[in-house]
Coordinates of C-alpha atoms in Angstrom, one line a residue:
M1 CA 13.2 -6.0 -30.7
G2 CA 10.8 -6.1 -33.6
Y3 CA 9.1 -9.1 -35.3
S4 CA 11.5 -9.1 -38.3
Q5 CA 14.6 -8.9 -36.1
N6 CA 13.3 -11.8 -34.0
K7 CA 12.8 -13.9 -37.3
K8 CA 16.4 -13.1 -38.4
S9 CA 17.8 -14.2 -35.1
N10 CA 15.8 -17.4 -35.3
W11 CA 17.3 -18.2 -38.7
I12 CA 20.8 -17.5 -37.5
V13 CA 20.3 -19.8 -34.4
A14 CA 18.8 -22.4 -36.7
L15 CA 21.7 -22.3 -39.1
I16 CA 24.2 -22.5 -36.2
G17 CA 22.2 -25.5 -34.9
M18 CA 22.2 -27.2 -38.3
F19 CA 26.0 -26.7 -38.4
F20 CA 26.5 -28.3 -35.0
A21 CA 24.1 -31.1 -35.8
L22 CA 26.2 -32.1 -38.8
I23 CA 29.3 -32.1 -36.7
L24 CA 27.6 -34.2 -34.0
V25 CA 26.4 -36.7 -36.6
F26 CA 30.0 -36.9 -37.9
V27 CA 31.8 -37.5 -34.5
T28 CA 29.3 -39.5 -32.6
P29 CA 30.2 -42.9 -34.1
D30 CA 33.9 -42.4 -33.4
I31 CA 33.2 -41.3 -29.8
M32 CA 30.9 -44.3 -29.3
S33 CA 33.5 -46.8 -30.6
L34 CA 36.2 -45.2 -28.5
F35 CA 34.3 -45.6 -25.3
L36 CA 32.2 -48.7 -25.8
F37 CA 34.4 -51.0 -27.9
N38 CA 37.9 -50.4 -26.6
N39 CA 39.1 -53.6 -24.9
D40 CA 41.8 -56.2 -25.1
N41 CA 40.0 -58.5 -27.6
H42 CA 39.1 -55.6 -29.9
I43 CA 40.3 -56.0 -33.5
A44 CA 38.3 -53.3 -35.2
H45 CA 35.0 -51.4 -34.9
I46 CA 33.8 -50.3 -38.3
S47 CA 31.0 -47.8 -38.0
Y48 CA 28.7 -46.9 -40.9
G49 CA 27.1 -44.1 -38.9
K50 CA 28.6 -41.5 -41.2
S51 CA 26.6 -42.7 -44.2
F52 CA 24.8 -40.4 -46.6
I53 CA 21.4 -41.8 -45.5
L54 CA 22.0 -40.7 -41.9
Y55 CA 23.3 -37.3 -43.0
S56 CA 20.2 -36.9 -45.2
L57 CA 17.8 -37.9 -42.4
S58 CA 19.5 -35.5 -39.9
F59 CA 19.5 -32.7 -42.4
I60 CA 15.8 -33.2 -43.2
I61 CA 14.8 -33.3 -39.6
V62 CA 16.7 -30.1 -38.8
F63 CA 15.4 -28.4 -41.9
L64 CA 11.8 -29.3 -41.2
V65 CA 12.0 -28.1 -37.6
I66 CA 13.4 -24.8 -38.9
L67 CA 10.7 -24.5 -41.6
V68 CA 7.8 -25.4 -39.3
S69 CA 9.2 -23.1 -36.5
H70 CA 9.3 -20.2 -39.0
F71 CA 5.7 -20.4 -39.8
I72 CA 4.2 -21.2 -36.4
K73 CA 3.1 -18.2 -34.4
Q74 CA 2.1 -19.9 -31.1
R75 CA 4.9 -19.8 -28.5
V76 CA 4.0 -23.2 -27.1
M77 CA 4.3 -24.9 -30.4
K78 CA 7.6 -23.0 -31.1
V79 CA 9.0 -24.8 -28.0
I80 CA 7.4 -28.2 -28.6
I81 CA 8.4 -28.5 -32.3
P82 CA 12.2 -28.1 -31.6
I83 CA 12.0 -30.5 -28.7
I84 CA 10.3 -33.1 -30.9
G85 CA 12.9 -32.4 -33.6
L86 CA 15.7 -32.8 -31.1
I87 CA 14.3 -36.2 -29.9
L88 CA 14.0 -37.4 -33.5
F89 CA 17.6 -36.2 -34.2
I90 CA 19.0 -38.0 -31.2
Y91 CA 17.0 -41.2 -32.2
V92 CA 18.4 -41.1 -35.8
N93 CA 21.9 -40.5 -34.4
L94 CA 21.6 -43.5 -32.1
I95 CA 20.4 -45.7 -34.9
G96 CA 23.5 -44.5 -36.9
T97 CA 25.9 -45.4 -34.1
Q98 CA 24.4 -48.9 -34.0
Y99 CA 25.0 -49.4 -37.7
S100 CA 28.4 -51.1 -37.5
I101 CA 30.5 -54.2 -37.6
Y102 CA 32.5 -55.1 -34.5
L103 CA 35.4 -57.5 -35.0
D104 CA 36.5 -59.2 -31.8
E105 CA 39.1 -62.0 -31.2
E106 CA 36.2 -64.5 -30.8
Y107 CA 33.5 -63.3 -33.1
I108 CA 32.2 -60.8 -35.7
E109 CA 29.1 -58.9 -34.8
Y110 CA 27.1 -57.1 -37.5
N111 CA 24.6 -54.5 -36.5
P112 CA 22.5 -53.5 -39.5
L113 CA 20.6 -50.3 -39.7
F114 CA 17.0 -51.6 -39.1
S115 CA 17.1 -55.2 -38.1
E116 CA 18.5 -57.5 -35.4
S117 CA 22.3 -57.9 -34.9
E118 CA 24.0 -61.0 -36.2
R119 CA 27.0 -62.7 -34.6
Y120 CA 29.4 -65.0 -36.4
E121 CA 32.1 -67.0 -34.7
W122 CA 35.7 -66.9 -36.1
A123 CA 36.0 -70.6 -35.3
K124 CA 33.3 -71.4 -37.9
V125 CA 35.0 -69.5 -40.7
N126 CA 35.8 -71.8 -43.7
K127 CA 37.1 -69.4 -46.3
V128 CA 37.9 -65.7 -46.6
I129 CA 38.0 -63.6 -49.8
H130 CA 39.5 -60.2 -49.7
E131 CA 38.8 -58.0 -52.7
I132 CA 41.4 -55.3 -52.9
P133 CA 40.1 -51.9 -53.8
T134 CA 40.4 -50.6 -57.4
D135 CA 39.1 -47.6 -59.2
Q136 CA 35.8 -49.3 -59.9
Y137 CA 35.3 -51.4 -56.7
D138 CA 35.6 -50.8 -53.0
E139 CA 37.6 -53.0 -50.6
K140 CA 35.4 -56.0 -49.5
Y141 CA 35.8 -58.9 -47.2
I142 CA 33.7 -62.1 -47.8
F143 CA 33.5 -64.8 -45.1
E144 CA 32.2 -68.2 -45.9
F145 CA 31.3 -70.3 -42.9
I146 CA 31.3 -74.1 -42.3
D147 CA 27.5 -74.2 -42.5
G148 CA 27.5 -72.6 -46.0
T149 CA 26.4 -69.1 -44.9
F150 CA 28.2 -66.0 -46.1
F151 CA 28.9 -62.7 -44.6
E152 CA 30.4 -59.8 -46.4
F153 CA 31.2 -56.2 -45.7
V154 CA 32.6 -53.3 -47.6
A155 CA 35.6 -51.8 -45.7
P156 CA 35.0 -48.1 -45.5
K157 CA 37.7 -45.6 -46.3
A158 CA 38.0 -44.8 -42.6
L159 CA 39.5 -48.3 -42.0
T160 CA 43.0 -47.6 -40.9
I161 CA 46.1 -49.5 -41.9
E162 CA 46.4 -50.8 -38.3
M163 CA 42.8 -52.1 -38.3
N164 CA 43.4 -53.7 -41.7
N165 CA 46.6 -55.4 -40.4
K166 CA 44.8 -56.7 -37.4
I167 CA 42.0 -58.2 -39.6
H168 CA 44.6 -59.9 -41.8
E169 CA 46.5 -61.2 -38.8
K170 CA 43.3 -62.7 -37.4
I171 CA 42.4 -64.3 -40.8
L172 CA 45.9 -65.8 -41.2
S173 CA 45.8 -67.1 -37.6
L174 CA 42.7 -69.1 -38.5
E175 CA 44.6 -71.2 -41.1
V176 CA 41.6 -71.2 -43.5
S177 CA 41.5 -70.8 -47.2
F178 CA 42.3 -67.1 -48.0
E179 CA 42.0 -65.5 -51.4
E180 CA 43.0 -62.0 -52.2
Y181 CA 42.4 -60.4 -55.5

């Protein structure tokens, strides 16, 4: 097999790898929520791991690995660069699965993309505002707590009707001020 044939097969393998990487980025948050957050107290697990930022980072990592591998002639580096790229890809994917909101019967846990997770107790909720989605605005929940702090999250389009109903049932069971507009 000649040098140009080897380059063509590398590009085909790289494009197939990029395709599977995008599928992996898309399904990992759902798989993680299915296995890790499926218990009796579970209300909803809202994962933001499918965000444009994470798709972009994954695409950039895979693209750079392909580009660098194309121009490197040393076999050792051709093995090391994809391994480093795979480690970076897995790291970005793990960060993405952690970027979520978990609603339990006892608490709300917010796991931001790059900082420490925050936990809010349902018992300390004072007021809830639910902004219904419109053409201009996304659906949003705003929680005000007894100590005056606020927590809000935008409900993604992946939020099912069942999850939405569970959230509403929990809010109504709290017997707190509830506004919906």
